[in-house]
PDB file of C-alpha atoms in Angstrom:
ATOM      1  CA  UNK B  17    -130.232  73.915 -42.482  1.00  0.00           C
ATOM      2  CA  UNK B  18    -127.338  73.119 -39.866  1.00  0.00           C
ATOM      3  CA  UNK B  19    -128.362  70.688 -37.536  1.00  0.00           C
ATOM      4  CA  UNK B  20    -128.463  70.963 -33.486  1.00  0.00           C
ATOM      5  CA  UNK B  21    -127.151  69.853 -30.928  1.00  0.00           C
ATOM      6  CA  UNK B  22    -127.466  70.102 -27.089  1.00  0.00           C
ATOM      7  CA  UNK B  23    -125.092  69.110 -24.895  1.00  0.00           C
ATOM      8  CA  UNK B  24    -125.489  69.259 -21.602  1.00  0.00           C
ATOM      9  CA  UNK B  25    -122.104  68.198 -19.288  1.00  0.00           C
ATOM     10  CA  UNK B  26    -120.859  70.715 -22.149  1.00  0.00           C
ATOM     11  CA  UNK B  27    -117.853  72.100 -19.634  1.00  0.00           C
ATOM     12  CA  UNK B  28    -116.192  68.367 -19.278  1.00  0.00           C
ATOM     13  CA  UNK B  29    -113.929  66.336 -20.765  1.00  0.00           C
ATOM     14  CA  UNK B  30    -116.738  64.719 -22.610  1.00  0.00           C
ATOM     15  CA  UNK B  31    -118.431  67.726 -23.677  1.00  0.00           C
ATOM     16  CA  UNK B  32    -116.188  70.127 -24.784  1.00  0.00           C
ATOM     17  CA  UNK B  33    -114.701  67.494 -27.125  1.00  0.00           C
ATOM     18  CA  UNK B  34    -118.016  66.969 -28.636  1.00  0.00           C
ATOM     19  CA  UNK B  35    -118.334  70.307 -28.864  1.00  0.00           C
ATOM     20  CA  UNK B  36    -115.143  70.736 -30.940  1.00  0.00           C
ATOM     21  CA  UNK B  37    -116.275  67.442 -32.891  1.00  0.00           C
ATOM     22  CA  UNK B  38    -119.625  68.942 -34.116  1.00  0.00           C
ATOM     23  CA  UNK B  39    -119.041  71.746 -35.206  1.00  0.00           C
ATOM     24  CA  UNK B  40    -116.169  70.878 -37.424  1.00  0.00           C
ATOM     25  CA  UNK B  41    -119.246  68.556 -38.476  1.00  0.00           C
ATOM     26  CA  UNK B  42    -121.092  71.906 -39.019  1.00  0.00           C
ATOM     27  CA  UNK B  43    -123.762  71.195 -36.449  1.00  0.00           C
ATOM     28  CA  UNK B  44    -125.608  74.556 -34.443  1.00  0.00           C
ATOM     29  CA  UNK B  45    -124.615  73.766 -30.781  1.00  0.00           C
ATOM     30  CA  UNK B  46    -125.903  74.208 -27.228  1.00  0.00           C
ATOM     31  CA  UNK B  47    -124.442  73.837 -24.283  1.00  0.00           C
ATOM     32  CA  UNK B  48    -126.787  73.175 -20.867  1.00  0.00           C
ATOM     33  CA  UNK B  49    -124.360  74.392 -17.932  1.00  0.00           C
ATOM     34  CA  UNK B  50    -125.702  74.691 -14.456  1.00  0.00           C
ATOM     35  CA  UNK B  51    -125.643  78.124 -12.578  1.00  0.00           C
ATOM     36  CA  UNK B  52    -123.482  78.454 -10.163  1.00  0.00           C
ATOM     37  CA  UNK B  53    -120.853  81.091  -9.228  1.00  0.00           C
ATOM     38  CA  UNK B  54    -117.091  78.520  -9.860  1.00  0.00           C
ATOM     39  CA  UNK B  55    -119.131  76.845 -12.585  1.00  0.00           C
ATOM     40  CA  UNK B  56    -115.397  75.676 -15.055  1.00  0.00           C
ATOM     41  CA  UNK B  57    -115.675  76.980 -18.597  1.00  0.00           C
ATOM     42  CA  UNK B  58    -111.902  76.773 -19.059  1.00  0.00           C
ATOM     43  CA  UNK B  59    -111.728  73.241 -21.517  1.00  0.00           C
ATOM     44  CA  UNK B  60    -114.361  75.429 -23.592  1.00  0.00           C
ATOM     45  CA  UNK B  61    -113.037  79.095 -23.233  1.00  0.00           C
ATOM     46  CA  UNK B  62    -111.490  78.519 -26.998  1.00  0.00           C
ATOM     47  CA  UNK B  63    -114.442  77.678 -28.652  1.00  0.00           C
ATOM     48  CA  UNK B  64    -116.624  79.834 -26.490  1.00  0.00           C
ATOM     49  CA  UNK B  65    -117.920  81.983 -29.058  1.00  0.00           C
ATOM     50  CA  UNK B  66    -119.021  79.256 -31.352  1.00  0.00           C
ATOM     51  CA  UNK B  67    -121.001  77.286 -28.750  1.00  0.00           C
ATOM     52  CA  UNK B  68    -124.355  79.178 -26.902  1.00  0.00           C
ATOM     53  CA  UNK B  69    -124.583  78.400 -23.766  1.00  0.00           C
ATOM     54  CA  UNK B  70    -128.556  78.049 -21.919  1.00  0.00           C
ATOM     55  CA  UNK B  71    -128.299  77.829 -18.717  1.00  0.00           C
ATOM     56  CA  UNK B  72    -130.694  74.954 -16.999  1.00  0.00           C
ATOM     57  CA  UNK B  73    -130.230  72.168 -14.044  1.00  0.00           C
ATOM     58  CA  UNK B  74    -130.881  68.129 -14.291  1.00  0.00           C
ATOM     59  CA  UNK B  75    -133.099  68.647 -10.662  1.00  0.00           C
ATOM     60  CA  UNK B  76    -135.029  71.036 -12.102  1.00  0.00           C
ATOM     61  CA  UNK B  77    -137.625  70.043 -14.226  1.00  0.00           C
ATOM     62  CA  UNK B  78    -138.830  73.493 -15.820  1.00  0.00           C
ATOM     63  CA  UNK B  79    -135.335  74.033 -16.771  1.00  0.00           C
ATOM     64  CA  UNK B  80    -135.106  71.377 -18.717  1.00  0.00           C
ATOM     65  CA  UNK B  81    -138.315  71.775 -20.612  1.00  0.00           C
ATOM     66  CA  UNK B  82    -137.865  75.610 -21.942  1.00  0.00           C
ATOM     67  CA  UNK B  83    -134.466  74.464 -23.269  1.00  0.00           C
ATOM     68  CA  UNK B  84    -135.305  72.042 -25.378  1.00  0.00           C
ATOM     69  CA  UNK B  85    -137.652  74.465 -26.369  1.00  0.00           C
ATOM     70  CA  UNK B  86    -135.666  77.364 -27.540  1.00  0.00           C
ATOM     71  CA  UNK B  87    -132.864  75.040 -28.951  1.00  0.00           C
ATOM     72  CA  UNK B  88    -135.261  72.082 -30.485  1.00  0.00           C
ATOM     73  CA  UNK B  89    -132.130  70.686 -30.720  1.00  0.00           C
ATOM     74  CA  UNK B  90    -132.370  67.806 -33.311  1.00  0.00           C
ATOM     75  CA  UNK B  91    -129.749  65.586 -31.685  1.00  0.00           C
ATOM     76  CA  UNK B  92    -129.338  65.644 -27.472  1.00  0.00           C
ATOM     77  CA  UNK B  93    -126.216  64.630 -25.502  1.00  0.00           C
ATOM     78  CA  UNK B  94    -126.887  64.101 -21.541  1.00  0.00           C
ATOM     79  CA  UNK B  95    -123.710  64.261 -20.282  1.00  0.00           C
ATOM     80  CA  UNK B  96    -123.659  66.078 -17.401  1.00  0.00           C
ATOM     81  CA  UNK B  97    -124.083  63.633 -13.854  1.00  0.00           C
ATOM     82  CA  UNK B  98    -121.838  63.484 -10.394  1.00  0.00           C
ATOM     83  CA  UNK B  99    -119.626  61.390 -12.107  1.00  0.00           C
ATOM     84  CA  UNK B 100    -116.887  60.571  -9.323  1.00  0.00           C
ATOM     85  CA  UNK B 101    -117.164  57.352  -7.435  1.00  0.00           C
ATOM     86  CA  UNK B 102    -116.002  58.920  -4.637  1.00  0.00           C
ATOM     87  CA  UNK B 103    -118.077  61.696  -4.007  1.00  0.00           C
ATOM     88  CA  UNK B 104    -120.703  59.216  -4.503  1.00  0.00           C
ATOM     89  CA  UNK B 105    -120.487  57.481  -1.780  1.00  0.00           C
ATOM     90  CA  UNK B 106    -120.712  60.873   0.680  1.00  0.00           C
ATOM     91  CA  UNK B 107    -123.011  62.106  -1.570  1.00  0.00           C
ATOM     92  CA  UNK B 108    -125.095  59.340  -2.549  1.00  0.00           C
ATOM     93  CA  UNK B 109    -128.988  61.306  -2.436  1.00  0.00           C
ATOM     94  CA  UNK B 110    -127.633  63.641  -4.616  1.00  0.00           C
ATOM     95  CA  UNK B 111    -125.463  61.271  -6.996  1.00  0.00           C
ATOM     96  CA  UNK B 112    -128.763  60.209  -7.440  1.00  0.00           C
ATOM     97  CA  UNK B 113    -130.804  63.040  -8.573  1.00  0.00           C
ATOM     98  CA  UNK B 114    -128.541  64.241 -11.045  1.00  0.00           C
ATOM     99  CA  UNK B 115    -127.143  60.492 -12.281  1.00  0.00           C
ATOM    100  CA  UNK B 116    -130.524  58.840 -12.418  1.00  0.00           C
ATOM    101  CA  UNK B 117    -133.261  61.168 -12.232  1.00  0.00           C
ATOM    102  CA  UNK B 118    -132.171  63.988 -13.766  1.00  0.00           C
ATOM    103  CA  UNK B 119    -131.796  61.019 -16.517  1.00  0.00           C
ATOM    104  CA  UNK B 120    -135.647  60.985 -16.762  1.00  0.00           C
ATOM    105  CA  UNK B 121    -136.102  64.340 -17.000  1.00  0.00           C
ATOM    106  CA  UNK B 122    -134.263  65.049 -20.275  1.00  0.00           C
ATOM    107  CA  UNK B 123    -136.265  62.300 -21.162  1.00  0.00           C
ATOM    108  CA  UNK B 124    -139.507  63.555 -20.103  1.00  0.00           C
ATOM    109  CA  UNK B 125    -138.453  66.849 -21.579  1.00  0.00           C
ATOM    110  CA  UNK B 126    -137.442  65.032 -24.275  1.00  0.00           C
ATOM    111  CA  UNK B 127    -141.188  63.192 -25.029  1.00  0.00           C
ATOM    112  CA  UNK B 128    -142.684  67.085 -24.418  1.00  0.00           C
ATOM    113  CA  UNK B 129    -141.128  69.599 -26.905  1.00  0.00           C
ATOM    114  CA  UNK B 130    -138.892  66.898 -29.701  1.00  0.00           C
ATOM    115  CA  UNK B 131    -140.524  63.804 -28.867  1.00  0.00           C
ATOM    116  CA  UNK B 132    -138.268  63.120 -32.753  1.00  0.00           C
ATOM    117  CA  UNK B 133    -134.606  64.331 -31.198  1.00  0.00           C
ATOM    118  CA  UNK B 134    -132.722  62.108 -31.109  1.00  0.00           C
ATOM    119  CA  UNK B 135    -131.170  60.983 -27.320  1.00  0.00           C
ATOM    120  CA  UNK B 136    -127.948  59.450 -26.323  1.00  0.00           C
ATOM    121  CA  UNK B 137    -127.517  59.096 -22.460  1.00  0.00           C
ATOM    122  CA  UNK B 138    -123.917  58.665 -21.528  1.00  0.00           C
ATOM    123  CA  UNK B 139    -123.830  54.829 -19.502  1.00  0.00           C
ATOM    124  CA  UNK B 140    -121.083  53.307 -18.051  1.00  0.00           C
ATOM    125  CA  UNK B 141    -118.447  50.533 -16.918  1.00  0.00           C
ATOM    126  CA  UNK B 142    -118.748  50.686 -13.543  1.00  0.00           C
ATOM    127  CA  UNK B 143    -122.898  49.549 -13.701  1.00  0.00           C
ATOM    128  CA  UNK B 144    -120.904  46.363 -13.780  1.00  0.00           C
ATOM    129  CA  UNK B 145    -119.154  46.487 -10.430  1.00  0.00           C
ATOM    130  CA  UNK B 146    -118.930  42.847  -9.462  1.00  0.00           C
ATOM    131  CA  UNK B 147    -118.405  41.663 -12.704  1.00  0.00           C
ATOM    132  CA  UNK B 148    -120.507  38.493 -13.949  1.00  0.00           C
ATOM    133  CA  UNK B 149    -117.932  37.557 -16.745  1.00  0.00           C
ATOM    134  CA  UNK B 150    -115.492  38.829 -18.362  1.00  0.00           C
ATOM    135  CA  UNK B 151    -114.988  40.410 -20.640  1.00  0.00           C
ATOM    136  CA  UNK B 152    -118.655  42.705 -20.037  1.00  0.00           C
ATOM    137  CA  UNK B 153    -121.034  42.980 -23.039  1.00  0.00           C
ATOM    138  CA  UNK B 154    -124.254  44.375 -24.357  1.00  0.00           C
ATOM    139  CA  UNK B 155    -125.466  41.590 -22.585  1.00  0.00           C
ATOM    140  CA  UNK B 156    -123.593  40.882 -19.492  1.00  0.00           C
ATOM    141  CA  UNK B 157    -125.558  41.235 -15.780  1.00  0.00           C
ATOM    142  CA  UNK B 158    -125.103  43.905 -13.334  1.00  0.00           C
ATOM    143  CA  UNK B 159    -123.882  44.888 -10.374  1.00  0.00           C
ATOM    144  CA  UNK B 160    -122.908  47.952  -9.490  1.00  0.00           C
ATOM    145  CA  UNK B 161    -120.991  48.766  -6.456  1.00  0.00           C
ATOM    146  CA  UNK B 162    -120.868  51.932  -5.646  1.00  0.00           C
ATOM    147  CA  UNK B 163    -124.560  54.782  -5.800  1.00  0.00           C
ATOM    148  CA  UNK B 164    -122.815  56.309  -8.984  1.00  0.00           C
ATOM    149  CA  UNK B 165    -122.624  52.426 -10.423  1.00  0.00           C
ATOM    150  CA  UNK B 166    -126.265  52.283  -8.224  1.00  0.00           C
ATOM    151  CA  UNK B 167    -127.322  55.656 -10.356  1.00  0.00           C
ATOM    152  CA  UNK B 168    -126.128  55.057 -13.763  1.00  0.00           C
ATOM    153  CA  UNK B 169    -128.087  51.872 -13.644  1.00  0.00           C
ATOM    154  CA  UNK B 170    -131.226  53.696 -13.322  1.00  0.00           C
ATOM    155  CA  UNK B 171    -131.028  56.106 -15.551  1.00  0.00           C
ATOM    156  CA  UNK B 172    -129.390  53.608 -18.568  1.00  0.00           C
ATOM    157  CA  UNK B 173    -132.689  51.543 -17.975  1.00  0.00           C
ATOM    158  CA  UNK B 174    -134.910  54.269 -17.916  1.00  0.00           C
ATOM    159  CA  UNK B 175    -133.445  55.319 -21.793  1.00  0.00           C
ATOM    160  CA  UNK B 176    -134.359  51.749 -22.652  1.00  0.00           C
ATOM    161  CA  UNK B 177    -137.296  52.330 -20.513  1.00  0.00           C
ATOM    162  CA  UNK B 178    -138.317  55.006 -23.255  1.00  0.00           C
ATOM    163  CA  UNK B 179    -137.399  54.379 -26.554  1.00  0.00           C
ATOM    164  CA  UNK B 180    -139.536  50.981 -25.325  1.00  0.00           C
ATOM    165  CA  UNK B 181    -143.003  52.717 -24.071  1.00  0.00           C
ATOM    166  CA  UNK B 182    -142.529  55.892 -26.493  1.00  0.00           C
ATOM    167  CA  UNK B 183    -141.094  54.877 -29.561  1.00  0.00           C
ATOM    168  CA  UNK B 184    -138.367  57.223 -28.454  1.00  0.00           C
ATOM    169  CA  UNK B 185    -134.713  57.222 -30.805  1.00  0.00           C
ATOM    170  CA  UNK B 186    -132.632  57.119 -27.689  1.00  0.00           C
ATOM    171  CA  UNK B 187    -130.132  55.173 -26.774  1.00  0.00           C
ATOM    172  CA  UNK B 188    -126.737  55.162 -24.580  1.00  0.00           C
ATOM    173  CA  UNK B 189    -123.574  54.108 -24.705  1.00  0.00           C
ATOM    174  CA  UNK B 190    -121.880  51.820 -22.332  1.00  0.00           C
ATOM    175  CA  UNK B 191    -118.397  53.648 -22.040  1.00  0.00           C
ATOM    176  CA  UNK B 192    -115.336  51.932 -20.291  1.00  0.00           C
ATOM    177  CA  UNK B 193    -112.973  54.317 -18.756  1.00  0.00           C
ATOM    178  CA  UNK B 194    -111.849  57.237 -20.857  1.00  0.00           C
ATOM    179  CA  UNK B 195    -109.246  59.668 -20.271  1.00  0.00           C
ATOM    180  CA  UNK B 196    -107.079  62.316 -21.624  1.00  0.00           C
ATOM    181  CA  UNK B 197    -105.117  65.490 -21.169  1.00  0.00           C
ATOM    182  CA  UNK B 198    -108.650  67.039 -20.328  1.00  0.00           C
ATOM    183  CA  UNK B 199    -109.388  64.419 -18.057  1.00  0.00           C
ATOM    184  CA  UNK B 200    -110.276  66.132 -13.554  1.00  0.00           C
ATOM    185  CA  UNK B 201    -107.729  66.515 -11.091  1.00  0.00           C
ATOM    186  CA  UNK B 202    -109.795  64.169  -8.910  1.00  0.00           C
ATOM    187  CA  UNK B 203    -109.378  60.424 -11.195  1.00  0.00           C
ATOM    188  CA  UNK B 204    -106.927  58.965 -10.981  1.00  0.00           C
ATOM    189  CA  UNK B 205    -105.118  58.964 -14.619  1.00  0.00           C
ATOM    190  CA  UNK B 206    -104.625  62.321 -14.937  1.00  0.00           C
ATOM    191  CA  UNK B 207    -103.286  62.202 -10.405  1.00  0.00           C
ATOM    192  CA  UNK B 208    -100.632  60.408 -11.476  1.00  0.00           C
ATOM    193  CA  UNK B 209     -99.801  61.995 -14.860  1.00  0.00           C
ATOM    194  CA  UNK B 210    -100.304  65.581 -12.127  1.00  0.00           C
ATOM    195  CA  UNK B 211     -97.806  64.070  -9.531  1.00  0.00           C
ATOM    196  CA  UNK B 212     -94.909  62.528 -12.141  1.00  0.00           C
ATOM    197  CA  UNK B 213     -94.711  65.952 -13.373  1.00  0.00           C
ATOM    198  CA  UNK B 214     -93.978  67.463  -9.945  1.00  0.00           C
ATOM    199  CA  UNK B 215     -92.111  65.402  -8.550  1.00  0.00           C
ATOM    200  CA  UNK B 216     -89.757  65.552 -11.594  1.00  0.00           C
ATOM    201  CA  UNK B 217     -89.497  69.109 -11.176  1.00  0.00           C
ATOM    202  CA  UNK B 218     -88.751  69.082  -7.797  1.00  0.00           C
ATOM    203  CA  UNK B 219     -92.400  70.223  -6.798  1.00  0.00           C
ATOM    204  CA  UNK B 220     -94.215  67.567  -4.253  1.00  0.00           C
ATOM    205  CA  UNK B 221     -91.946  64.320  -3.167  1.00  0.00           C
ATOM    206  CA  UNK B 222     -94.755  61.651  -3.088  1.00  0.00           C
ATOM    207  CA  UNK B 223     -97.609  60.437  -4.385  1.00  0.00           C
ATOM    208  CA  UNK B 224    -100.351  58.550  -2.134  1.00  0.00           C
ATOM    209  CA  UNK B 225    -103.062  56.472  -3.463  1.00  0.00           C
ATOM    210  CA  UNK B 226    -105.143  53.463  -3.316  1.00  0.00           C
ATOM    211  CA  UNK B 227    -105.488  49.794  -4.352  1.00  0.00           C
ATOM    212  CA  UNK B 228    -102.736  49.357  -6.835  1.00  0.00           C
ATOM    213  CA  UNK B 229    -104.401  45.921  -8.019  1.00  0.00           C
ATOM    214  CA  UNK B 230    -107.701  47.527  -9.138  1.00  0.00           C
ATOM    215  CA  UNK B 231    -108.051  46.795 -13.200  1.00  0.00           C
ATOM    216  CA  UNK B 232    -109.675  49.268 -15.749  1.00  0.00           C
ATOM    217  CA  UNK B 233    -110.235  49.353 -19.677  1.00  0.00           C
ATOM    218  CA  UNK B 234    -108.667  52.533 -20.778  1.00  0.00           C
ATOM    219  CA  UNK B 235    -109.113  54.147 -23.457  1.00  0.00           C
ATOM    220  CA  UNK B 236    -109.010  58.152 -24.495  1.00  0.00           C
ATOM    221  CA  UNK B 237    -112.207  60.371 -24.957  1.00  0.00           C
ATOM    222  CA  UNK B 238    -111.641  61.702 -28.874  1.00  0.00           C
ATOM    223  CA  UNK B 239    -111.699  58.309 -29.534  1.00  0.00           C
ATOM    224  CA  UNK B 240    -115.079  56.818 -27.455  1.00  0.00           C
ATOM    225  CA  UNK B 241    -116.752  60.668 -28.289  1.00  0.00           C
ATOM    226  CA  UNK B 242    -116.708  59.905 -31.673  1.00  0.00           C
ATOM    227  CA  UNK B 243    -118.920  57.024 -30.872  1.00  0.00           C
ATOM    228  CA  UNK B 244    -121.487  59.122 -29.597  1.00  0.00           C
ATOM    229  CA  UNK B 245    -122.722  60.851 -32.513  1.00  0.00           C
ATOM    230  CA  UNK B 246    -121.719  57.567 -34.697  1.00  0.00           C
ATOM    231  CA  UNK B 247    -124.566  55.770 -32.205  1.00  0.00           C
ATOM    232  CA  UNK B 248    -127.316  58.449 -33.210  1.00  0.00           C
ATOM    233  CA  UNK B 249    -126.834  58.353 -37.547  1.00  0.00           C
ATOM    234  CA  UNK B 250    -127.974  54.567 -37.418  1.00  0.00           C
ATOM    235  CA  UNK B 251    -131.317  53.786 -38.927  1.00  0.00           C
ATOM    236  CA  UNK B 252    -132.460  52.226 -34.944  1.00  0.00           C
ATOM    237  CA  UNK B 253    -130.766  52.872 -31.460  1.00  0.00           C
ATOM    238  CA  UNK B 254    -129.377  50.726 -30.163  1.00  0.00           C
ATOM    239  CA  UNK B 255    -126.802  50.038 -27.249  1.00  0.00           C
ATOM    240  CA  UNK B 256    -123.678  50.017 -27.848  1.00  0.00           C
ATOM    241  CA  UNK B 257    -119.855  48.857 -25.377  1.00  0.00           C
ATOM    242  CA  UNK B 258    -117.360  51.032 -25.713  1.00  0.00           C
ATOM    243  CA  UNK B 259    -114.531  49.912 -24.673  1.00  0.00           C
ATOM    244  CA  UNK B 260    -110.588  49.692 -26.084  1.00  0.00           C
ATOM    245  CA  UNK B 261    -111.071  45.493 -25.178  1.00  0.00           C
ATOM    246  CA  UNK B 262    -107.491  45.316 -23.527  1.00  0.00           C
ATOM    247  CA  UNK B 263    -107.107  45.958 -18.524  1.00  0.00           C
ATOM    248  CA  UNK B 264    -104.175  47.087 -16.924  1.00  0.00           C
ATOM    249  CA  UNK B 265    -103.700  47.802 -13.511  1.00  0.00           C
ATOM    250  CA  UNK B 266    -103.603  51.260 -11.420  1.00  0.00           C
ATOM    251  CA  UNK B 267     -99.580  49.851 -11.172  1.00  0.00           C
ATOM    252  CA  UNK B 268     -99.462  49.356 -14.053  1.00  0.00           C
ATOM    253  CA  UNK B 269    -100.369  53.357 -15.057  1.00  0.00           C
ATOM    254  CA  UNK B 270     -98.640  54.233 -12.422  1.00  0.00           C
ATOM    255  CA  UNK B 271     -95.416  52.452 -13.977  1.00  0.00           C
ATOM    256  CA  UNK B 272     -96.182  54.051 -17.723  1.00  0.00           C
ATOM    257  CA  UNK B 273     -96.719  57.412 -16.552  1.00  0.00           C
ATOM    258  CA  UNK B 274     -93.174  57.800 -13.811  1.00  0.00           C
ATOM    259  CA  UNK B 275     -91.067  55.562 -16.301  1.00  0.00           C
ATOM    260  CA  UNK B 276     -91.702  57.974 -19.283  1.00  0.00           C
ATOM    261  CA  UNK B 277     -91.119  60.830 -16.701  1.00  0.00           C
ATOM    262  CA  UNK B 278     -87.625  58.474 -16.496  1.00  0.00           C
ATOM    263  CA  UNK B 279     -88.851  58.584 -12.179  1.00  0.00           C
ATOM    264  CA  UNK B 280     -88.563  55.304 -10.164  1.00  0.00           C
ATOM    265  CA  UNK B 281     -92.524  55.226  -8.646  1.00  0.00           C
ATOM    266  CA  UNK B 282     -91.846  52.955  -6.284  1.00  0.00           C
ATOM    267  CA  UNK B 283     -89.849  55.080  -4.639  1.00  0.00           C
ATOM    268  CA  UNK B 284     -92.495  58.058  -4.711  1.00  0.00           C
ATOM    269  CA  UNK B 285     -95.945  55.856  -4.404  1.00  0.00           C
ATOM    270  CA  UNK B 286     -97.302  54.829  -0.707  1.00  0.00           C
ATOM    271  CA  UNK B 287    -100.041  53.308  -0.101  1.00  0.00           C
ATOM    272  CA  UNK B 288    -102.588  55.255   1.609  1.00  0.00           C
ATOM    273  CA  UNK B 289    -106.040  53.532   3.471  1.00  0.00           C
ATOM    274  CA  UNK B 290    -107.773  56.909   2.990  1.00  0.00           C
ATOM    275  CA  UNK B 291    -108.129  56.566  -0.844  1.00  0.00           C
ATOM    276  CA  UNK B 292    -110.028  52.402  -0.617  1.00  0.00           C
ATOM    277  CA  UNK B 293    -113.421  52.517  -1.411  1.00  0.00           C
ATOM    278  CA  UNK B 294    -116.088  50.876   0.843  1.00  0.00           C
ATOM    279  CA  UNK B 295    -116.361  48.349  -2.045  1.00  0.00           C
ATOM    280  CA  UNK B 296    -114.025  48.516  -5.093  1.00  0.00           C
ATOM    281  CA  UNK B 297    -114.649  47.308  -8.527  1.00  0.00           C
ATOM    282  CA  UNK B 298    -111.708  45.011  -9.398  1.00  0.00           C
ATOM    283  CA  UNK B 299    -111.845  44.378 -12.688  1.00  0.00           C
ATOM    284  CA  UNK B 300    -113.215  46.224 -15.548  1.00  0.00           C
ATOM    285  CA  UNK B 301    -112.581  44.860 -19.046  1.00  0.00           C
ATOM    286  CA  UNK B 302    -115.348  45.683 -21.793  1.00  0.00           C
ATOM    287  CA  UNK B 303    -115.526  44.032 -24.961  1.00  0.00           C
ATOM    288  CA  UNK B 304    -116.066  46.030 -28.001  1.00  0.00           C
ATOM    289  CA  UNK B 305    -117.240  43.671 -30.813  1.00  0.00           C
ATOM    290  CA  UNK B 306    -120.575  45.175 -31.604  1.00  0.00           C
ATOM    291  CA  UNK B 307    -119.434  49.170 -31.457  1.00  0.00           C
ATOM    292  CA  UNK B 308    -117.101  47.327 -34.458  1.00  0.00           C
ATOM    293  CA  UNK B 309    -119.013  45.543 -36.200  1.00  0.00           C
ATOM    294  CA  UNK B 310    -122.591  47.181 -36.228  1.00  0.00           C
ATOM    295  CA  UNK B 311    -120.821  50.558 -36.871  1.00  0.00           C
ATOM    296  CA  UNK B 312    -117.175  49.944 -37.729  1.00  0.00           C
ATOM    297  CA  UNK B 313    -115.442  52.139 -34.625  1.00  0.00           C
ATOM    298  CA  UNK B 314    -112.158  50.691 -33.631  1.00  0.00           C
ATOM    299  CA  UNK B 315    -109.893  52.584 -30.585  1.00  0.00           C
ATOM    300  CA  UNK B 316    -107.110  54.571 -32.189  1.00  0.00           C
ATOM    301  CA  UNK B 317    -104.368  55.669 -29.347  1.00  0.00           C
ATOM    302  CA  UNK B 318    -103.148  53.193 -27.300  1.00  0.00           C
ATOM    303  CA  UNK B 319    -103.857  53.364 -23.377  1.00  0.00           C
ATOM    304  CA  UNK B 320     -99.187  53.648 -23.453  1.00  0.00           C
ATOM    305  CA  UNK B 321    -100.050  56.661 -25.673  1.00  0.00           C
ATOM    306  CA  UNK B 322    -103.138  58.255 -23.941  1.00  0.00           C
ATOM    307  CA  UNK B 323    -100.347  58.403 -20.783  1.00  0.00           C
ATOM    308  CA  UNK B 324     -97.900  59.918 -22.475  1.00  0.00           C
ATOM    309  CA  UNK B 325     -99.885  62.828 -23.643  1.00  0.00           C
ATOM    310  CA  UNK B 326    -101.310  63.547 -20.817  1.00  0.00           C
ATOM    311  CA  UNK B 327     -97.700  63.458 -18.782  1.00  0.00           C
ATOM    312  CA  UNK B 328     -96.350  65.791 -21.605  1.00  0.00           C
ATOM    313  CA  UNK B 329     -99.203  68.391 -21.398  1.00  0.00           C
ATOM    314  CA  UNK B 330     -99.235  68.214 -17.423  1.00  0.00           C
ATOM    315  CA  UNK B 331     -95.025  69.133 -17.409  1.00  0.00           C
ATOM    316  CA  UNK B 332     -96.312  71.633 -19.833  1.00  0.00           C
ATOM    317  CA  UNK B 333     -98.936  73.363 -17.188  1.00  0.00           C
ATOM    318  CA  UNK B 334     -96.459  73.084 -14.519  1.00  0.00           C
ATOM    319  CA  UNK B 335     -93.562  74.596 -16.373  1.00  0.00           C
ATOM    320  CA  UNK B 336     -96.121  77.072 -16.872  1.00  0.00           C
ATOM    321  CA  UNK B 337     -97.519  77.587 -13.329  1.00  0.00           C
ATOM    322  CA  UNK B 338     -93.275  77.764 -12.214  1.00  0.00           C
ATOM    323  CA  UNK B 339     -93.157  80.650 -15.267  1.00  0.00           C
ATOM    324  CA  UNK B 340     -95.737  82.499 -14.063  1.00  0.00           C
ATOM    325  CA  UNK B 341     -94.896  82.834 -10.386  1.00  0.00           C
ATOM    326  CA  UNK B 342     -91.815  83.333 -11.086  1.00  0.00           C
ATOM    327  CA  UNK B 343     -92.596  86.564 -13.682  1.00  0.00           C
ATOM    328  CA  UNK B 344     -95.295  87.087 -10.611  1.00  0.00           C
ATOM    329  CA  UNK B 345     -92.423  87.520  -8.178  1.00  0.00           C
ATOM    330  CA  UNK B 346     -90.129  89.752 -10.657  1.00  0.00           C
TER     331      UNK B 346
END
């Protein structure tokens, strides 16, 4: 019989890649979606007929219990969260409800309905925040610098707590930034590659940015999604840092995208104080040695390749938008 997997956040970047990955491995895939008139299924449109979507909400304990009862999953991937850091400053309580308490509700539903299922929690490098050591490992103390980071720390430790208290197979992947052509437009990488494409095609004349000096460890989402699955195939549950082990500044991200587009970035990029956060994380770089040693994992796509891939995709999207507007005007 095929294994069953339940993915929360299936309509997001990671959820869509994970659903594809698990379908290729012969899983029966269930996806939790919120009842919302604005729900966006664009990322999973091509596999919509291959997955079973069930309505549920991380804020509603009973809906989670009924989802577990209906799907009876062997593996659960909790990828749903309020995951945009700037929004966590304007909606800190909602961020805590989804990103922190939502994890407890998921674990409680798992414990009550399907105790033998394996649980993956999406932890985040934002938990390290004001870093105590560089690079960051599984043992680096957390010092989050945003309501999102604080909520993720709670989600991480409640997962550890349920593992130790109830002997659940529950583990966290401490994933550093991971991007792809499916990244949301509100995230800095996609903001940059989309702007470079629009400027190249004459639809935009500037890009407003915040802190260009912030440094991040950026990897390719599909490489990282594979790791989520690998973590749940081990004999014992454990937590792993998943990262490229390299750091790049936001300015370098801008340079790579604009150079590839054949543009001089300094002509178009303007610093805008509105995009500077109350407390920013200056440097994040992960040490994935444990994942490499225990799981044999290596990232395959480099930072430069990923940014070029995202730019190429955005250029195609914008060109298609231009063509479709022209057709509509004829």
